[in-house]
Short mmCIF file of C-alpha atoms in Angstrom, two decimals:
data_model
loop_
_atom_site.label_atom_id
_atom_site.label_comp_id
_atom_site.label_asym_id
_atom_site.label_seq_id
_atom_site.Cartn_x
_atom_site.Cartn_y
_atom_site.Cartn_z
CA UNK A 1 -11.36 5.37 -11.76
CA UNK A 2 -13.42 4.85 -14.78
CA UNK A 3 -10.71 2.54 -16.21
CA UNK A 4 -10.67 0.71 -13.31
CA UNK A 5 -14.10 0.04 -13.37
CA UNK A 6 -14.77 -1.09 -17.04
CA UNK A 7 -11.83 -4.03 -15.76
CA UNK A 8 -13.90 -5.47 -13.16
CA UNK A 9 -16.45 -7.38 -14.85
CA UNK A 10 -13.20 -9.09 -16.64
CA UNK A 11 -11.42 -9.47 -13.37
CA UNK A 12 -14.76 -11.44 -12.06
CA UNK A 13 -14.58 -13.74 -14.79
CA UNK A 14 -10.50 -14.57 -14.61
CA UNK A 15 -11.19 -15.17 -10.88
CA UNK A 16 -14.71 -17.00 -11.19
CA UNK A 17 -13.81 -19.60 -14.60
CA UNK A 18 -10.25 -19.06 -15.51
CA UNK A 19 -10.74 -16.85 -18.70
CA UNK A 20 -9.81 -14.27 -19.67
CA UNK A 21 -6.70 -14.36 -18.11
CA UNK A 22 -5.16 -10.58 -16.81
CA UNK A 23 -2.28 -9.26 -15.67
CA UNK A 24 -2.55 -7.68 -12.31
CA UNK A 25 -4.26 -4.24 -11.84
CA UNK A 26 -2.64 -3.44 -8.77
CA UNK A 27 1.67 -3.80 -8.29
CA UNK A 28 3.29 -3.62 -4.99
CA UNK A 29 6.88 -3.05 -6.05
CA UNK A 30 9.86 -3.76 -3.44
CA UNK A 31 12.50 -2.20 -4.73
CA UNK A 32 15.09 -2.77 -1.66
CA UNK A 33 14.80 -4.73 2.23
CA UNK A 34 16.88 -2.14 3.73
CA UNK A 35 15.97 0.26 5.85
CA UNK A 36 17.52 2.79 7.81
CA UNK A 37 14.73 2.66 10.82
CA UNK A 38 14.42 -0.42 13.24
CA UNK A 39 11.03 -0.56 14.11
CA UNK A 40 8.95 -2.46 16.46
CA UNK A 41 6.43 -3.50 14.09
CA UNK A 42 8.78 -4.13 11.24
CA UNK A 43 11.97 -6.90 10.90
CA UNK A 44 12.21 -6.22 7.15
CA UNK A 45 15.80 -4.65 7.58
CA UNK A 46 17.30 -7.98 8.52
CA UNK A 47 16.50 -9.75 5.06
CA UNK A 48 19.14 -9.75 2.36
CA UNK A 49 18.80 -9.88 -1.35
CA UNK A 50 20.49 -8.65 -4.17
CA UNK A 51 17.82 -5.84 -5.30
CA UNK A 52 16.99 -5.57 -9.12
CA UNK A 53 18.47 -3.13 -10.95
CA UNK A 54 17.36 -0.22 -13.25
CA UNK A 55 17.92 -2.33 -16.42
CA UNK A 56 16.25 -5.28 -14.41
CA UNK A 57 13.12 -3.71 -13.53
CA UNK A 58 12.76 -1.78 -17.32
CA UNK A 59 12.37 -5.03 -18.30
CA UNK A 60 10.03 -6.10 -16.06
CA UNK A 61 7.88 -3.03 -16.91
CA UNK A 62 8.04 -3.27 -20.60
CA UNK A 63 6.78 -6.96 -19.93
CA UNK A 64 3.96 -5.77 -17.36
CA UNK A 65 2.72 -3.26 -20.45
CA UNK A 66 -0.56 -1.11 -19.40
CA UNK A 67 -1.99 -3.64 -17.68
CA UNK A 68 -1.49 -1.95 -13.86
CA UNK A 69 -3.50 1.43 -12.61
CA UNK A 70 -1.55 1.23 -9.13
CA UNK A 71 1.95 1.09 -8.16
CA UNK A 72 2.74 1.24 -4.96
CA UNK A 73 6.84 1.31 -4.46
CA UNK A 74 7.54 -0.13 -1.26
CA UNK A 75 10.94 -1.57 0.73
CA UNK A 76 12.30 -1.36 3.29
CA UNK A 77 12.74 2.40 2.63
CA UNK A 78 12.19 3.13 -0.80
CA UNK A 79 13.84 6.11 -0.71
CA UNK A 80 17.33 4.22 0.20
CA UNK A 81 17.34 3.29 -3.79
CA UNK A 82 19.10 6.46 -5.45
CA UNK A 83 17.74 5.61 -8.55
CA UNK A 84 14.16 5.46 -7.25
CA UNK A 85 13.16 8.46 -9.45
CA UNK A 86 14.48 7.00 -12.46
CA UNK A 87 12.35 3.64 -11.52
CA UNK A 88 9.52 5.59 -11.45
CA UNK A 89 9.84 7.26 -14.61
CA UNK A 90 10.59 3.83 -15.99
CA UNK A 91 7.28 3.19 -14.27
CA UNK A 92 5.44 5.62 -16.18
CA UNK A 93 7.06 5.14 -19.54
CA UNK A 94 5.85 1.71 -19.46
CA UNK A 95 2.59 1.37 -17.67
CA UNK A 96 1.26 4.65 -17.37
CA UNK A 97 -0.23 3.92 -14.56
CA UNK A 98 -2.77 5.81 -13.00
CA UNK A 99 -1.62 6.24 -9.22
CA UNK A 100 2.37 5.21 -7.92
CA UNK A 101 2.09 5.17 -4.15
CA UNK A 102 5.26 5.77 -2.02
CA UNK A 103 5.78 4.99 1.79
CA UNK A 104 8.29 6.83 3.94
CA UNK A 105 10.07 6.81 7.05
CA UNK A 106 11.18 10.80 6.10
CA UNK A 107 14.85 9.92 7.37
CA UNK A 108 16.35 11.12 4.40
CA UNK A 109 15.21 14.64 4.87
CA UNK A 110 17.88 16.12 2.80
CA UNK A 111 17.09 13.25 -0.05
CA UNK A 112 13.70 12.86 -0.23
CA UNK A 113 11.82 16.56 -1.41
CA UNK A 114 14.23 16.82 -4.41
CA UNK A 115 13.54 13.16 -5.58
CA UNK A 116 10.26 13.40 -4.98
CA UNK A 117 9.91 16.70 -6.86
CA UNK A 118 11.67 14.58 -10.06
CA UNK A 119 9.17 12.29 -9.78
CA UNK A 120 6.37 13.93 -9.70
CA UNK A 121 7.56 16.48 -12.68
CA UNK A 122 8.60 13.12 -14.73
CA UNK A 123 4.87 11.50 -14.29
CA UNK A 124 3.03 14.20 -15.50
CA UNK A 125 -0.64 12.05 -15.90
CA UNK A 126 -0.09 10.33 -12.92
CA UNK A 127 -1.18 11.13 -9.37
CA UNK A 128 2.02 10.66 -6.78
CA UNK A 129 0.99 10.09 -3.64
CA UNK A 130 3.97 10.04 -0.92
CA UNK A 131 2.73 8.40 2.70
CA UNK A 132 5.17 9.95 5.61
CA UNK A 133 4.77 7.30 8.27
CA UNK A 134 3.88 8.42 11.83
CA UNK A 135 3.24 5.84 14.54
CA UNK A 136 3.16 8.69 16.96
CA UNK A 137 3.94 11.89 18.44
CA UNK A 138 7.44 13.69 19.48
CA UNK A 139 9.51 10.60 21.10
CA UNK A 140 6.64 8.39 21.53
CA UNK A 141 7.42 7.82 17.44
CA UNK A 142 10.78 7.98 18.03
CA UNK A 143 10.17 5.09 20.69
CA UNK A 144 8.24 3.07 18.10
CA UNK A 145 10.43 3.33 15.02
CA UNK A 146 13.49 3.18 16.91
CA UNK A 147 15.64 5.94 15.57
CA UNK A 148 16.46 9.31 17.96
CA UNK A 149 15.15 12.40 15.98
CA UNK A 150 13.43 10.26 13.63
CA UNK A 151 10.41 12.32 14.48
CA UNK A 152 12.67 15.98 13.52
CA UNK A 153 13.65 14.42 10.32
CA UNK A 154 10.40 13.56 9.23
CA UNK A 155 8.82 16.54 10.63
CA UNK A 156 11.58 18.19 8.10
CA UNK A 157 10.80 15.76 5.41
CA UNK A 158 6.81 16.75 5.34
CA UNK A 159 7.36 20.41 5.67
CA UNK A 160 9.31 20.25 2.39
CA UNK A 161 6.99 18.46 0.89
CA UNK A 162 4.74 20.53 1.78
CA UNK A 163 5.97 23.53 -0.24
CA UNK A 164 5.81 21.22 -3.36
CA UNK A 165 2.44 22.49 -5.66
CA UNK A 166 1.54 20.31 -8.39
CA UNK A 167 -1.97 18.96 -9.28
CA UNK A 168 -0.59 15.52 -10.09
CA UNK A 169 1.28 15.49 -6.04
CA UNK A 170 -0.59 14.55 -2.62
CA UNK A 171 0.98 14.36 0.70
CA UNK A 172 -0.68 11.69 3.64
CA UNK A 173 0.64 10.53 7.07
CA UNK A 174 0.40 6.92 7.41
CA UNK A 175 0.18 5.36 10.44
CA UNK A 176 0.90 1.11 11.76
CA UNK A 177 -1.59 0.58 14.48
CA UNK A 178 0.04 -1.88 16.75
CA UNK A 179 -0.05 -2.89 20.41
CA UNK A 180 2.29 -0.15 20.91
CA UNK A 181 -0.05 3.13 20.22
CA UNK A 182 -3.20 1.67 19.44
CA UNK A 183 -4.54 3.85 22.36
CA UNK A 184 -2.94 6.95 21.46
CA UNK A 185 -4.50 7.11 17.98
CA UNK A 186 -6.67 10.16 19.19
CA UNK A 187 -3.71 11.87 20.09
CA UNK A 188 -2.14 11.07 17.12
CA UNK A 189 -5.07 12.16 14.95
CA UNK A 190 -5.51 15.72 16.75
CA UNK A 191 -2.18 16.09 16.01
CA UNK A 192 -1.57 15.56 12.52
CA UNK A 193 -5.14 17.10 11.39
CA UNK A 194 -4.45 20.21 13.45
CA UNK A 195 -0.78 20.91 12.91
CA UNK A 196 0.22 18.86 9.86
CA UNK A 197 -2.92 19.11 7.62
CA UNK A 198 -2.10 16.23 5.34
CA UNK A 199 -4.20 15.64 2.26
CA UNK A 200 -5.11 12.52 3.79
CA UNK A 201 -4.73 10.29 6.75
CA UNK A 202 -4.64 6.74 6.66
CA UNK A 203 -3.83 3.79 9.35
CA UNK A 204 -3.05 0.08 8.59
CA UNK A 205 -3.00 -2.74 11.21
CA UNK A 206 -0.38 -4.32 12.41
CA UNK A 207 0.04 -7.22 11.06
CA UNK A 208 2.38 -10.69 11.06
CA UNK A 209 4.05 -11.20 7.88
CA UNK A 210 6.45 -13.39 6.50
CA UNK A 211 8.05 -10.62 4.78
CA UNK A 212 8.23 -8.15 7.26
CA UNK A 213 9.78 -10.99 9.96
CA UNK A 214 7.10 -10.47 12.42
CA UNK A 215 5.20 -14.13 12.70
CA UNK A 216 4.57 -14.09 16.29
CA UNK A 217 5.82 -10.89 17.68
CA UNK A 218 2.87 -10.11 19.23
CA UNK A 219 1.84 -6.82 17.68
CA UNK A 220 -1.51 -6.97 15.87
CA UNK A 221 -4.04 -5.42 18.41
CA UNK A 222 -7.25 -6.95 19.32
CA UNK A 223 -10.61 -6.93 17.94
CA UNK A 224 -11.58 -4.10 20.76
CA UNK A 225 -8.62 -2.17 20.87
CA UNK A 226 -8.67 -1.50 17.27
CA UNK A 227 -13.07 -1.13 17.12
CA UNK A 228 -12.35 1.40 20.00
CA UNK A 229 -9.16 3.21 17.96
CA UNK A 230 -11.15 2.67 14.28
CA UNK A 231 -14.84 3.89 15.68
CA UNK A 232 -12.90 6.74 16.47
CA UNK A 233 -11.23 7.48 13.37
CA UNK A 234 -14.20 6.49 11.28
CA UNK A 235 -16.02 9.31 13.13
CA UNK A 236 -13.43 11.79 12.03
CA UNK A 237 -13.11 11.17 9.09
CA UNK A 238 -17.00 11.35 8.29
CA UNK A 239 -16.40 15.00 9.59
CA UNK A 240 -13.84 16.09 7.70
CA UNK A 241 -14.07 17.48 4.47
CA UNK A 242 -11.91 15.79 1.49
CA UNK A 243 -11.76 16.65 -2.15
CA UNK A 244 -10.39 14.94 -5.48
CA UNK A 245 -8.70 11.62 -4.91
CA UNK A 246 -8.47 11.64 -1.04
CA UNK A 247 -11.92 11.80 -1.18
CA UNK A 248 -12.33 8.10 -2.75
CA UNK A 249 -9.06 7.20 -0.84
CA UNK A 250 -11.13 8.53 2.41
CA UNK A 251 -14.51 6.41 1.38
CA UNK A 252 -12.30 3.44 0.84
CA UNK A 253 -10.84 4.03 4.28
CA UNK A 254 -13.78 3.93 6.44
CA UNK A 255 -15.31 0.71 4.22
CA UNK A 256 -11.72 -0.76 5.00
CA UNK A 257 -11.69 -0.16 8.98
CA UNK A 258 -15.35 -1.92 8.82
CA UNK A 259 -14.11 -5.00 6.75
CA UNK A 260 -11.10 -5.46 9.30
CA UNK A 261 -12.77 -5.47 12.55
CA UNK A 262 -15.16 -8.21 10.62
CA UNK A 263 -12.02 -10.02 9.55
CA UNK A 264 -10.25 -9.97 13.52
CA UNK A 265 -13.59 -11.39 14.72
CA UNK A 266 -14.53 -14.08 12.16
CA UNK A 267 -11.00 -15.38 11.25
CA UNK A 268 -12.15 -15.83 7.30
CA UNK A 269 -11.86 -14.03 4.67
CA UNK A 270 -15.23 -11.72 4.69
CA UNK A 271 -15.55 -11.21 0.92
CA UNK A 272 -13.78 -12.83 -2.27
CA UNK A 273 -9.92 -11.88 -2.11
CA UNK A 274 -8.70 -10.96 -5.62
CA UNK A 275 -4.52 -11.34 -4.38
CA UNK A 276 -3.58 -13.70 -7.51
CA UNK A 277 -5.95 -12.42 -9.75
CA UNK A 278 -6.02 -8.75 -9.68
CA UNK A 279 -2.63 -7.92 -7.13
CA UNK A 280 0.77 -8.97 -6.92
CA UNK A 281 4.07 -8.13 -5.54
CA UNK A 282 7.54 -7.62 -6.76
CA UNK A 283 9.90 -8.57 -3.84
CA UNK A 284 13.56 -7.16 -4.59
CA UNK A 285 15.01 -10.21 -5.64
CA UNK A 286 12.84 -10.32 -8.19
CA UNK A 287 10.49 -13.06 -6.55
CA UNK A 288 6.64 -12.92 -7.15
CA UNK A 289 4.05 -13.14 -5.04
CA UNK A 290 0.43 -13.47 -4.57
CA UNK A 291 0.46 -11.46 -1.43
CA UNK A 292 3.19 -10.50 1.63
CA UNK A 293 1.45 -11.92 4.31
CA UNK A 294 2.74 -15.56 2.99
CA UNK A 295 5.51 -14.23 0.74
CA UNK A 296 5.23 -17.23 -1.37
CA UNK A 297 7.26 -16.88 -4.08
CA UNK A 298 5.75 -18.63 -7.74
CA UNK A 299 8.95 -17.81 -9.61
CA UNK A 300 11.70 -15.25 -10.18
CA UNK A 301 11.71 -12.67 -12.88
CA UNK A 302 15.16 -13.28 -13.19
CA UNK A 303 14.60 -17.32 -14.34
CA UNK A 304 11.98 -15.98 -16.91
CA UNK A 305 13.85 -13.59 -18.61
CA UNK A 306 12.14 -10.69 -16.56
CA UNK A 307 8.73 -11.68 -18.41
CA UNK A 308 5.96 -10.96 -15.90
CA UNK A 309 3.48 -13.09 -17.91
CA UNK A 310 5.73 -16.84 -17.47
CA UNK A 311 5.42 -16.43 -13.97
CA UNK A 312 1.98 -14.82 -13.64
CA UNK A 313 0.54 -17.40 -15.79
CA UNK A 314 2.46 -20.38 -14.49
CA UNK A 315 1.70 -23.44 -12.66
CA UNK A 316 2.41 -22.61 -9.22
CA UNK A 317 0.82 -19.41 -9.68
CA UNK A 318 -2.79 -21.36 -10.76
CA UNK A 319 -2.17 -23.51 -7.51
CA UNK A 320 -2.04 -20.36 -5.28
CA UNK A 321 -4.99 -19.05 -6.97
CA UNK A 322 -6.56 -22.03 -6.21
CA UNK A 323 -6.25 -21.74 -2.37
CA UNK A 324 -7.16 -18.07 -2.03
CA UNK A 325 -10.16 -19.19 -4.41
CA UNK A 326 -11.07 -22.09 -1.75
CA UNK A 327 -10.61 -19.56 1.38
CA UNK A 328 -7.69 -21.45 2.47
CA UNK A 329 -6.00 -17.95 3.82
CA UNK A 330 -7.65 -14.79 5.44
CA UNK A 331 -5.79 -11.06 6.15
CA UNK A 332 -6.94 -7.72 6.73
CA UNK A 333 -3.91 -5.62 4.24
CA UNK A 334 -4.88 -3.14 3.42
CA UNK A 335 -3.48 -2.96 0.00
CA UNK A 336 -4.58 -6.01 -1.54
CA UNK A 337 -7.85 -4.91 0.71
CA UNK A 338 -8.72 -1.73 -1.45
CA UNK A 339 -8.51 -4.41 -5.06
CA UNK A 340 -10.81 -6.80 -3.11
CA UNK A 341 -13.21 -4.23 -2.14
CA UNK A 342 -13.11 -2.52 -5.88
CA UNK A 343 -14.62 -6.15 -6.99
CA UNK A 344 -16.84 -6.76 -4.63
CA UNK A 345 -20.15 -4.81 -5.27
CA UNK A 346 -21.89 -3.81 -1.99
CA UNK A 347 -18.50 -2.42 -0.78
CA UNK A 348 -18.05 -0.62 -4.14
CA UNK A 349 -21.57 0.96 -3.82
CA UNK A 350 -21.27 1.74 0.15
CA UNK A 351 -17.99 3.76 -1.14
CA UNK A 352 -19.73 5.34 -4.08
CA UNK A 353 -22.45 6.46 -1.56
CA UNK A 354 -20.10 7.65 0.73
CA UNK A 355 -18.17 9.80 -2.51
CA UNK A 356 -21.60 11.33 -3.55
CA UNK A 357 -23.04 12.06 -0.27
CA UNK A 358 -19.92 13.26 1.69
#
């Protein structure tokens, strides 16, 4: 964290007059669109692309150099990629980053505890957090994610993982709040806090993205279905007691459920958004872009000779930047949420608080 925060001031100043100019801190990776779940939040299984490979995305890395502190390795299902613990240690080689983040359905229960042992025995400095997503309970998440006995898979998945003791490894449920169980969050908490025990909990909104093929499905709840669902978590959480990083992950959480509910009911973006300047994404293809919501590509790795910097630093790219800059766009995700906050000083200090008093 203390890395992080000796970046900021420079951050500031690439966002606020141009100079200097940074690579991004924080690298959402899609390695692969396809996904073995059909959920009814998500469309991202119906886009095609022909996925970088290994060789492709060393490349990429090499180019990216030390610049990033948190990868988070996304699809689709990441875990579809059989080489996704070899992109991770190609990952670490290059970056050493200081957190790689990985979402999961837990389909692949037979897959995913062996590969995710690798990877966290291959990173050795850096903390692996794996996500299991769970949108609810038994065959209501079953219902939701569209797969029979997805909820016994990942229930199998998370029990392996369980068993896995490392001080670099943390385990969290992660769940999609969307018009489909934004009521039953309280069930949904009880449940995994009592039974499961995760290192951490975290939820994310529902949201309509470009990428995901959800513009206008209908599935981001409103303003007081998710204050009811988020008062309710943020109340929890302030009970519970948290250590190491799920501590700050926690503190971040409850700032985050506060700047969303401000976001649903103003409709702007509530403090300076840093997607451009300090966060970018990789989609599979090898397009980059300043955020998912749009999924406005400002060039292709694969054009540039897999050199980050040509595209990061290009013209389209300082047009984009541009139009965040000027509040032309406003989202609540969370990812690109955490980099805002981490610039932004009163939400930085209400989570410091929060670290130190908790």
């Amino acid at each position: 964290m203390i890395e992080i925060l000796r970046e900021i001031p420079q951050y500031w100043l690439f966002r606020t007059i141009g100079h200097p100019i940074k690579m991004p801190l924080n690298v959402t990776l899609s390695v692969t669109y396809a996904c073995n779940a059909r959920c009814k939040t998500c469309n991202i299984w119906k886009r095609k692309a022909k996925d970088l490979s290994l060789e492709e995305l060393e490349m990429v890395f090499r180019s990216l150099g030390k610049a990033p502190y948190w990868f988070t390795i996304s699809g689709g299902e990441p875990f579809l990629r059989k080489d996704i613990a070899d992109i991770c240690r190609s990952i670490y080689t290059n970056c050493k980053p200081g957190i790689i983040n990985i979402p999961t359905n837990g389909l692949l229960c037979d897959v995913i505890p062996d590969k995710v042992r690798d990877i966290v025995e291959s990173c050795p400095q850096t903390n692996i957090v794996i996500n299991l997503s769970l949108d609810g309970v038994g065959s209501d998440h079953d219902d939701i994610r569209g797969v029979p006995g997805n909820w016994e898979k990942a229930m199998k998945t998370y029990y392996a993982l369980r068993k896995l003791d490392y001080p670099n490894f943390e385990l969290g449920i992660h769940s999609v709040l969307s018009t489909y169980n934004v009521d039953s969050l309280p069930r949904i908490y009880e449940y995994v806090m009592t039974e499961l025990k995760p290192d951490s909990y975290i939820t994310e909104i529902a949201e309509e993205r470009v990428e995901l093929g959800t513009i206008g499905a209908n599935i981001t709840p409103s303003l007081e279905e998710y204050a009811r669902a988020i008062d309710f978590l943020s109340e929890k959480i302030k009970q519970h007691e948290f250590s190491g990083l799920s501590k700050i992950t926690e503190a971040f959480r409850i700032q985050y459920y506060s700047l969303v509910k401000e976001i649903l009911q103003r409709k702007r973006q509530i403090i300076p958004c840093y997607a451009g300047f300090a966060s970018a994404q990789i989609a599979p293809d090898g397009d980059v872009w300043m955020c998912c919501i749009t999924a406005e590509p400002i060039g292709n790795l694969r054009h540039v000779g897999y050199d980050f910097g040509k595209v990061w630093f290009s013209s389209k790219a300082n047009e984009l930047r541009r139009r965040i800059k000027s509040n032309e766009c406003y989202c609540p995700m969370a990812n690109a949420s955490y980099t805002n906050m981490l610039h932004h000083f009163p939400a930085l200090a209400k989570v410091g608080w929060r670290v130190l008093t908790s």
